[in-house]
Coordinates of C-alpha atoms in Angstrom, one line a residue:
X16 CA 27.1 216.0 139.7
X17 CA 28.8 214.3 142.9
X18 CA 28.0 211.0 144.2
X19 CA 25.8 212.3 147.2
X20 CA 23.6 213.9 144.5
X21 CA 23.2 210.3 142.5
X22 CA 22.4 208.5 145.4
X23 CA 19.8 210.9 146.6
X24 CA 18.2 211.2 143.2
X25 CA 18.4 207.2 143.2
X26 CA 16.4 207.0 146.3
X27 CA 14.0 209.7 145.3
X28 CA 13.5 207.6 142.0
X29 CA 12.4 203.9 143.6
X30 CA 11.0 205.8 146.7
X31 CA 8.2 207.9 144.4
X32 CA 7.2 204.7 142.5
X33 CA 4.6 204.5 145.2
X34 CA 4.1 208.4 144.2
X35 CA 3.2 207.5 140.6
X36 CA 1.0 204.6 141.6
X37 CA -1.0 207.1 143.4
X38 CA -0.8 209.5 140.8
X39 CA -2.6 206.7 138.6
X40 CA -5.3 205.9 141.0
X41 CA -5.6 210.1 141.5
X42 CA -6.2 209.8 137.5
X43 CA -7.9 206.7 136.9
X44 CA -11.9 208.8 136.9
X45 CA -10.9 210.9 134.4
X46 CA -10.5 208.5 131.3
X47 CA -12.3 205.5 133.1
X48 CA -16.1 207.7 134.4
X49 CA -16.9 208.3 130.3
X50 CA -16.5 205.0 129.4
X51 CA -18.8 203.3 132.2
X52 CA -21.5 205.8 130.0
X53 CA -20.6 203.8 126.6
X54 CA -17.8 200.8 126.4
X55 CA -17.5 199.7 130.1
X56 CA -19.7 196.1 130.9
X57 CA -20.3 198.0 134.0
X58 CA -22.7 200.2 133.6
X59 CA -23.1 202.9 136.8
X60 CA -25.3 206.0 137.5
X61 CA -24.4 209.9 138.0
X62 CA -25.1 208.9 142.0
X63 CA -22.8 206.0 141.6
X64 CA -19.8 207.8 139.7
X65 CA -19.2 210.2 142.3
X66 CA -19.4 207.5 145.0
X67 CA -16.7 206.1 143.0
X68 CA -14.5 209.0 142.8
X69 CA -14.8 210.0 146.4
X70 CA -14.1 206.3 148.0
X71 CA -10.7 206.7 147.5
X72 CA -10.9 210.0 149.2
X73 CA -12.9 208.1 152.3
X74 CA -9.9 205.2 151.5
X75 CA -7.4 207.8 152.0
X76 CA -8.6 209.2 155.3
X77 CA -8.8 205.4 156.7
X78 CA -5.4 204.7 155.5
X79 CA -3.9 207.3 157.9
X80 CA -4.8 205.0 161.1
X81 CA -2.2 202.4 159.5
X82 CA 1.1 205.0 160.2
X83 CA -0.2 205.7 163.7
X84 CA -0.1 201.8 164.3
X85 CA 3.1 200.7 162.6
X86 CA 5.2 203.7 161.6
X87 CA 6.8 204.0 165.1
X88 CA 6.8 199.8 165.6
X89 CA 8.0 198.8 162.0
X90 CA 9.7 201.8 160.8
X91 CA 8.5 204.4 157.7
X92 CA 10.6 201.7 155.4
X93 CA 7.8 198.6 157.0
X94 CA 4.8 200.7 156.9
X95 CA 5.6 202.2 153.0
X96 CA 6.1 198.1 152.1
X97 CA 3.0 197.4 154.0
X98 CA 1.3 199.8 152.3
X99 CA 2.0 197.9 148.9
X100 CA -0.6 194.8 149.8
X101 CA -3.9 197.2 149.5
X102 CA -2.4 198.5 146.2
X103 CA -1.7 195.7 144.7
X104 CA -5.0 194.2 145.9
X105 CA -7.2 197.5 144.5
X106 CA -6.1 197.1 140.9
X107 CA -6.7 193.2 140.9
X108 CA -10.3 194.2 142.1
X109 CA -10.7 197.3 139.9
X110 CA -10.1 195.4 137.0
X111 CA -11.9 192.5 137.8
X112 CA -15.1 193.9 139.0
X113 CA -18.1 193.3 137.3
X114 CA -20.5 194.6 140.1
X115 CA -20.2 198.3 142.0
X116 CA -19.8 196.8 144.9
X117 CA -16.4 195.5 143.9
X118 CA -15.7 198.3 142.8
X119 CA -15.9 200.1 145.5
X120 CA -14.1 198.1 147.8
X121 CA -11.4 198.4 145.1
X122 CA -11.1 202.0 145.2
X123 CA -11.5 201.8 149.1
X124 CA -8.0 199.9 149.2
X125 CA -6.8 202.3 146.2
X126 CA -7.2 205.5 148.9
X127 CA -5.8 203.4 152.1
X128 CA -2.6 202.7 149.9
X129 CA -2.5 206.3 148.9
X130 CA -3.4 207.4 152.4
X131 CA -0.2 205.5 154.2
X132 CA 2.0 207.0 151.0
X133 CA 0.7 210.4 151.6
X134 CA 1.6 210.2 155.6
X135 CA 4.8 208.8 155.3
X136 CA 6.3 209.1 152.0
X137 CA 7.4 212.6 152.8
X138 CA 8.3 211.9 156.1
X139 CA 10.8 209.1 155.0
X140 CA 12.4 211.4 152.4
X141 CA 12.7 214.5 154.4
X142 CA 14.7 212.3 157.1
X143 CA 16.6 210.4 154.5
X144 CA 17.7 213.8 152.3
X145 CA 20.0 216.5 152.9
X146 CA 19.1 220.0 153.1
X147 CA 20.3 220.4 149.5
X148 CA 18.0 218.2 148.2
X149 CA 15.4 218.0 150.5
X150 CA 13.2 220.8 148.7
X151 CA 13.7 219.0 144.9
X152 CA 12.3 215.7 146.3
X153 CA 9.9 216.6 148.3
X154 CA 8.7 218.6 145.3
X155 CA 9.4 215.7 142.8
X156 CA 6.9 213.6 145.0
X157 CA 4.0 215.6 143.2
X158 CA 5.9 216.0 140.1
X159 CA 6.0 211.8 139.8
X160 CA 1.9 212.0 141.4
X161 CA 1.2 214.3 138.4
X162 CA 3.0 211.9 136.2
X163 CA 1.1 208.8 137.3
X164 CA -2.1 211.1 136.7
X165 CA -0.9 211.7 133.4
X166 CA 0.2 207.9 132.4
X167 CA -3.6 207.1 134.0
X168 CA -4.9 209.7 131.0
X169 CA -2.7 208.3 128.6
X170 CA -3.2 204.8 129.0
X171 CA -7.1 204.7 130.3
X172 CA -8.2 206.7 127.1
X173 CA -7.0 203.9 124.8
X174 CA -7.6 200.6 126.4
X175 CA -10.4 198.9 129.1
X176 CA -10.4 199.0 132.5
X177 CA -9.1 195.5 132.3
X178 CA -6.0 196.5 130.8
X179 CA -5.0 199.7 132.5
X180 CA -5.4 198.0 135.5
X181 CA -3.2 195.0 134.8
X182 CA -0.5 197.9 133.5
X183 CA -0.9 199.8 136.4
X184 CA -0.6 196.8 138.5
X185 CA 2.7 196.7 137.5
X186 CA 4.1 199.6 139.2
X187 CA 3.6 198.9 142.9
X188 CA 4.9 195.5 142.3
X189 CA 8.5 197.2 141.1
X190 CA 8.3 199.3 144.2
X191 CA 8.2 196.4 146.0
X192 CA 11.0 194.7 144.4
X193 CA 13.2 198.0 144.8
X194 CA 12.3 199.9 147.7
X195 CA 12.7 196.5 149.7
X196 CA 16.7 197.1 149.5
X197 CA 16.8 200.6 150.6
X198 CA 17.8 201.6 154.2
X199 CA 15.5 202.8 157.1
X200 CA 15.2 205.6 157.9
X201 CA 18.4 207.3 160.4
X202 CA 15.8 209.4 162.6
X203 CA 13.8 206.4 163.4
X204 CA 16.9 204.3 163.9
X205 CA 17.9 207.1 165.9
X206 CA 15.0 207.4 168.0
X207 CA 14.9 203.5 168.8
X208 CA 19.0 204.4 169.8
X209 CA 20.8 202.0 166.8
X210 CA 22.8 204.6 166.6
X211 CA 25.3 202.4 164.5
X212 CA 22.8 201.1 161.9
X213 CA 21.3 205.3 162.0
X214 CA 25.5 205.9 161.1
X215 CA 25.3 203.4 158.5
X216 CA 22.2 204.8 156.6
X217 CA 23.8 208.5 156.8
X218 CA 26.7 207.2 154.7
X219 CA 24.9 204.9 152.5
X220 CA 21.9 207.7 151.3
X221 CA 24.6 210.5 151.9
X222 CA 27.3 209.5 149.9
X223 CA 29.6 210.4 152.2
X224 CA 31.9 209.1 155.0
X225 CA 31.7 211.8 157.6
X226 CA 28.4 212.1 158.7
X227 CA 29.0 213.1 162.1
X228 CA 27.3 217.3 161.7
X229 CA 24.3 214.5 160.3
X230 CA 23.9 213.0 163.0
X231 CA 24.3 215.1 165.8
X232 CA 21.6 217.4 164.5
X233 CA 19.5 214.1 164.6
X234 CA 20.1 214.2 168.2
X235 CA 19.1 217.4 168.8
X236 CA 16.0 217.0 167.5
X237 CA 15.5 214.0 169.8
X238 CA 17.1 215.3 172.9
X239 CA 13.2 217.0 174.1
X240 CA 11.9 213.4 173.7
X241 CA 12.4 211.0 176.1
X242 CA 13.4 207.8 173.7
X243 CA 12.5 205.1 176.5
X244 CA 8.8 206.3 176.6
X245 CA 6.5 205.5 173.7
X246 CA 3.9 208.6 173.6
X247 CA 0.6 207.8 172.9
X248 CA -1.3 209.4 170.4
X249 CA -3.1 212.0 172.6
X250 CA 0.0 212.6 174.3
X251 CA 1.3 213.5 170.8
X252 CA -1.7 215.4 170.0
X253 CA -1.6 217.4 173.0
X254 CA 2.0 218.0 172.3
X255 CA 1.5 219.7 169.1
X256 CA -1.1 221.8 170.3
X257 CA 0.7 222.8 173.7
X258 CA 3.5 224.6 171.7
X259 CA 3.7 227.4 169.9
X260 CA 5.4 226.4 167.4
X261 CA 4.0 223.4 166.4
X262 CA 0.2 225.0 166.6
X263 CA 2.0 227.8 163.8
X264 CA 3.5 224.4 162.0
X265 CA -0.5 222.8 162.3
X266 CA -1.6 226.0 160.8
X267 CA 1.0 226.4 158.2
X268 CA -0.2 222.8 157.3
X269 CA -3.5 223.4 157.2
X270 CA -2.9 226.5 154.3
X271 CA -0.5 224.3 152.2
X272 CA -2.9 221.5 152.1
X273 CA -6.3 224.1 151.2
X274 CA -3.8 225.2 148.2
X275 CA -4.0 221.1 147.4
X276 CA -7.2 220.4 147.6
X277 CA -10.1 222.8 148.2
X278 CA -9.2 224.9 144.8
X279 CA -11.0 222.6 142.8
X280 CA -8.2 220.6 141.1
X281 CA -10.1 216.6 142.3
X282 CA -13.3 217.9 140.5
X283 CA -12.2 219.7 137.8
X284 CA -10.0 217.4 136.4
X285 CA -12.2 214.3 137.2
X286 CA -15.1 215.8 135.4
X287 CA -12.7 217.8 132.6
X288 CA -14.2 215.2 130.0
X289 CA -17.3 216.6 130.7
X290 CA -16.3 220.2 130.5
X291 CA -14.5 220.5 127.6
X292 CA -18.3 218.4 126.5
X293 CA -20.4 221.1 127.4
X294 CA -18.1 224.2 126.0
X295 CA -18.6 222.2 122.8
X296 CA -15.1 223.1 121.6
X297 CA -13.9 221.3 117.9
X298 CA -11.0 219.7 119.7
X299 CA -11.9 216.5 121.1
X300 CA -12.1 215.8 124.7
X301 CA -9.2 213.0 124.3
X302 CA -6.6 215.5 123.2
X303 CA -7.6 218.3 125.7
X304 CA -7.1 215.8 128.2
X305 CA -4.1 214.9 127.5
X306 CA -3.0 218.2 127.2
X307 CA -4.2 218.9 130.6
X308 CA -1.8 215.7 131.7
X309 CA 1.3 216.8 129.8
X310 CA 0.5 220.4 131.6
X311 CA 0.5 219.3 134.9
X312 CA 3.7 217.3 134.9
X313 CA 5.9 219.8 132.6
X314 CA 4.7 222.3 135.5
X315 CA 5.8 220.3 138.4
X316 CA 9.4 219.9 136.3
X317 CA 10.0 223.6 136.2
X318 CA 8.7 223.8 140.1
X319 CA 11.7 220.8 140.7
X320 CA 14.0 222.8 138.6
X321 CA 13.5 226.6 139.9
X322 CA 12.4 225.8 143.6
X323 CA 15.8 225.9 145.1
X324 CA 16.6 229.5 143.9
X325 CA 12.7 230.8 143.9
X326 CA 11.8 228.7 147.4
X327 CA 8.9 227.7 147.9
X328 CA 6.7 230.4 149.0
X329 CA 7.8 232.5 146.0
X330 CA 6.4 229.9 143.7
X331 CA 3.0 229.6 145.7
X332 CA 2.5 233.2 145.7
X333 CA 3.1 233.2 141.8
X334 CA 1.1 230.3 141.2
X335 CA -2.2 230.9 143.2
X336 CA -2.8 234.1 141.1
X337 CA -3.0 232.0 138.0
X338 CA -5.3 229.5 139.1
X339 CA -7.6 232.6 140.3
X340 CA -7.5 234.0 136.7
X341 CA -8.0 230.8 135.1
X342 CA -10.8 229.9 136.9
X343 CA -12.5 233.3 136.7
X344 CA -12.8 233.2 132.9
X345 CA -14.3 229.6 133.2
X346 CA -17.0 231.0 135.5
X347 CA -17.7 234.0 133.3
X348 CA -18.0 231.7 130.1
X349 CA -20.0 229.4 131.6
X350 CA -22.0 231.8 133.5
X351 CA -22.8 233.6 129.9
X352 CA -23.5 229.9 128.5
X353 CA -25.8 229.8 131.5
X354 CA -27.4 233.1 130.6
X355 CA -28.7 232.2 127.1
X356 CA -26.1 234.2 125.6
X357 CA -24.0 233.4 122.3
X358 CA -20.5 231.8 123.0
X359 CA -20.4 229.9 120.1
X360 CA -17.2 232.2 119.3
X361 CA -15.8 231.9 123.0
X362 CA -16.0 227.9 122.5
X363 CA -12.4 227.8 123.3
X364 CA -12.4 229.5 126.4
X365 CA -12.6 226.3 128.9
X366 CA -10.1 224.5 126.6
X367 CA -7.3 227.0 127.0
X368 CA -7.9 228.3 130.7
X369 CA -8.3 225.0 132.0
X370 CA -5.3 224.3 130.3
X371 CA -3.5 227.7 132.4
X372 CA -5.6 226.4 135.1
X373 CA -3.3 223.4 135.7
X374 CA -0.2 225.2 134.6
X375 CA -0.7 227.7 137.7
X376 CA -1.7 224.6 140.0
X377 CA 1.4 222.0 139.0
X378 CA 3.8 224.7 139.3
X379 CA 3.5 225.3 143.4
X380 CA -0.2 224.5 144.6
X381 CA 0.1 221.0 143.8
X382 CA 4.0 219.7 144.5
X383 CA 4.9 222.4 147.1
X384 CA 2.1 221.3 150.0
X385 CA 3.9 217.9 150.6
X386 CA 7.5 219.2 150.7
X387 CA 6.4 221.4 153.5
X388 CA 4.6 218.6 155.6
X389 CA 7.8 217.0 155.3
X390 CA 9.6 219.6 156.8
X391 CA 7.9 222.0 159.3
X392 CA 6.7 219.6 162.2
X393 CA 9.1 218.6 164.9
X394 CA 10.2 214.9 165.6
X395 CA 7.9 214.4 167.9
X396 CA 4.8 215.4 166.8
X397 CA 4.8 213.6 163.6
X398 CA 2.7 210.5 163.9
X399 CA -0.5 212.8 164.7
X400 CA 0.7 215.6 162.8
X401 CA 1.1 213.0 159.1
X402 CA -2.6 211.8 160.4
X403 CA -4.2 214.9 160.5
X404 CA -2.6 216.2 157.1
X405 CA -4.0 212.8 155.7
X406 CA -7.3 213.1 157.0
X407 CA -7.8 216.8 156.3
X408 CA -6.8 215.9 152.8
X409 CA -9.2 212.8 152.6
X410 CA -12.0 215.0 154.0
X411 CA -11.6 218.9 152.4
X412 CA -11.1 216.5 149.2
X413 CA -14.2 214.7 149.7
X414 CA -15.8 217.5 150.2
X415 CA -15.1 219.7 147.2
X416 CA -16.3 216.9 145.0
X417 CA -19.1 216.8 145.9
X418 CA -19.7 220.1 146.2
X419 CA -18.9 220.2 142.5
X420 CA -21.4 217.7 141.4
X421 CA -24.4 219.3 143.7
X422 CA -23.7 223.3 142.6
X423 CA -23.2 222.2 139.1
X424 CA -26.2 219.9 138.5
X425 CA -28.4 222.7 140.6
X426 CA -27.1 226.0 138.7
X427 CA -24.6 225.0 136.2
X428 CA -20.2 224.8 135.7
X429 CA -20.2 228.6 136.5
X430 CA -21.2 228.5 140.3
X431 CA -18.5 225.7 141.2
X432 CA -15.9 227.9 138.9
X433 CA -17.4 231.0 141.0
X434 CA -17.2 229.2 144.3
X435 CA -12.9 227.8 143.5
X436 CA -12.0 231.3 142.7
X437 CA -13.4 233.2 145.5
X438 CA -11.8 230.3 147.8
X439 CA -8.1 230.4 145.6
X440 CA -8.0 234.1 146.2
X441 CA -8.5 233.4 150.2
X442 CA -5.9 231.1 150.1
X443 CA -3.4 233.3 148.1
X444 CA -3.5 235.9 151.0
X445 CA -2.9 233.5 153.5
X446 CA -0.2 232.0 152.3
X447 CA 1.5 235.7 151.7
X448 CA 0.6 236.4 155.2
X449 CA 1.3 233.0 156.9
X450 CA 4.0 230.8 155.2
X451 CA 7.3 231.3 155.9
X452 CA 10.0 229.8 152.8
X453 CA 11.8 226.6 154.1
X454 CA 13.9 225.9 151.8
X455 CA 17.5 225.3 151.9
X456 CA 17.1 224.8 155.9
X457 CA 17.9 222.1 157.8
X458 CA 15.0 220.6 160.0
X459 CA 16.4 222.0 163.3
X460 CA 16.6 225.6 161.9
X461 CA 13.1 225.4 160.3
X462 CA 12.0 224.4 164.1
X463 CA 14.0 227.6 165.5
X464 CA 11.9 229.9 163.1
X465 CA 9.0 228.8 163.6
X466 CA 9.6 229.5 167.6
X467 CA 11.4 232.9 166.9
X468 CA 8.0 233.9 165.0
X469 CA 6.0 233.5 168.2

């Protein structure tokens, strides 16, 4: 392994510490929501809970604003350390709230800490990576989210809320202490022309001397902005929706993040305690989650270790399929259940599927969508472009939660299961129809395909 591989995986390691405080504030419902019904001090109502999950979802959508105010002033490196002072403050609050209020302003700050990772994160590692590793880490960035889901799991099960806050607390603190050393990135140095300190951060997170190819692909990708004039937003806007190929890169987007988040993955595993409850299965609800944990990361590991020969399309269009099987025998088993018939022999079903479930969503659905927002949209569209991906995340998110709770307290599991898999199966044919594969492309020749296919 060469030195510019080491320093790239070192970045990628300190860079998704953020990533895995997300991915614990992503989990932190699913052992935390059973315990407000039995252990918790706090006690909350059915009303109440889901307020809880989604305000991080609302928090999320707020916290894109933050990029389109600092991440062209203070740099992706100053808005990712910013973004450490309302994730620090939500785990403080979390675990100190003895009122819902508190709570809720706790898992506000949780979602705008998440929201200004989400935006930038990948837009400070797909300028700071090579081509060779750009696909691994912008896949390990869900990989590391899945891991902080499963920690959340792991830890919340066992101890209070108290104490898997104070341990969680932990992690955006070491960010902090880390990331604070690393460089900024070279396309915004390049953009605000220190083009010396943007030849210095090449070599430093390259590994290597000559950076000059580097670089002058940098400034090709500037050379249709003019550097002197700061675009305003709606200029911005109005850019990526005046050419063609950033409306195909806005549509792309918008596929990539439906795989993420309108398939069902927020509700289900929020609420998994509760279904593995209601199939009455003999394993208990603990392990099966746990399971479901360990699942979703070891899936998001083979998606790090196969996406560079697969690509990333390949690995959608495999793992869409999956999730439509697996949540089409949940919907038939709960729609028998449902029916008055006998599953006491089919108990297992929701267990094992959910289980398959998650397999077929950590291997693409889940890590794949950010590695392409990193990649397809052109320099300068970006801001709006990591706002809208943000937003449409916080909202389609938001969204399918709720719809969860109201279609299964109104006619049962089996019409939200029905509902995932029609929309999974929609989302499978787009992406064969509409994705292109990025990977192993540089970011100017991703921007050249997307105008060729015009």
């Amino acid at each position: 392994m060469d030195s510019q591989i080491l320093r790239q995986i070192f970045i990628g390691i300190i860079c998704n510490l953020l990533i895995i405080d997300s991915g614990l504030n992503e989990g932190w419902s699913t052992p935390i929501i059973p315990k407000f019904e039995r252990d918790d001090p706090l006690k909350v109502s059915s009303d109440e809970v889901v307020w809880i999950v989604n305000l991080m979802y609302i928090g999320i959508g707020l916290g894109t604003v933050v990029p389109f105010l600092l991440m062209d002033r203070i740099g992706r490196k100053g808005t990712l350390l910013f973004a450490t002072i309302p994730k620090i403050a939500s785990w403080i609050l979390i675990g100190l709230a003895a009122t819902t209020q508190q709570l809720y302003i706790g898992r506000i700050l949780a979602g705008i800490g998440c929201g200004i990772t989400y935006a930038v994160m990948p837009m400070y590692l797909g300028e700071v990576s090579s081509k060779r590793t750009r696909g691994p880490l912008g896949t390990l960035m869900a990989v590391l989210l899945n891991t902080g889901m499963m920690l959340a799991y792991v830890i919340g099960l066992w101890v209070s809320r108290f104490t898997m806050s104070m341990i969680a607390l932990t992690v955006p603190v070491l960010f902090l202490m880390t990331f604070i050393w690393l460089p900024e990135s070279s396309v915004f140095l390049t953009k605000k022309n220190r083009l010396t300190s943007a030849e210095k951060t090449l070599k430093w997170a390259l590994g290597k001397d000559d950076v000059v190819e580097e670089l002058e692909e940098i400034k090709r990708m500037l050379a249709t902005e003019d550097l002197k004039i700061k675009k305003t937003f709606m200029k911005s806007f109005m850019e990526m929706c005046r050419r063609q190929e950033n409306r195909r890169a806005f549509g792309i987007a918008v596929i990539v993040l439906s795989a993420l988040s309108i398939t069902g993955a927020a509700p289900i595993l929020a609420y998994q305690s509760h279904i593995f409850q209601e199939a009455g299965f003999k394993i208990s609800s603990n392990i099966s989650i746990i399971i479901t944990g360990c699942t979703i990361v070891i899936a998001g590991s083979i998606c790090v270790l196969v996406v560079r020969r697969t690509g990333k399309r390949l690995l959608l269009l495999i793992s869409a399929p999956i999730a439509v099987a697996s949540l089409l025998m949940m919907a038939i088993f709960f729609g028998l259940m449902s029916a008055g018939n006998d599953v006491s022999g089919l108990r297992w079903v929701p267990s094992v599927f959910l289980v398959i479930y998650v397999l077929g969503y950590g291997i693409a659905l889940n890590p794949v969508p950010l590695a392409y927002i990193g990649e397809i949209f052109h320099i300068d569209v970006k801001v709006p472009a990591a706002i809208f991906c943000s937003l449409y995340y916080a909202i389609t998110s938001i969204t399918v939660v709720k719809l969860y709770q109201v279609l299964q307290e109104s006619y049962g599991t089996y019409m939200p299961m029905t509902v995932f898999t029609v929309i999974t199966c929609i989302i499978w044919v787009l992406i064969y129809r509409y994705v292109p594969e990025t990977e192993g492309k540089t970011l100017e020749e991703i921007q050249i395909e997307l105008r060729k296919k015009n």
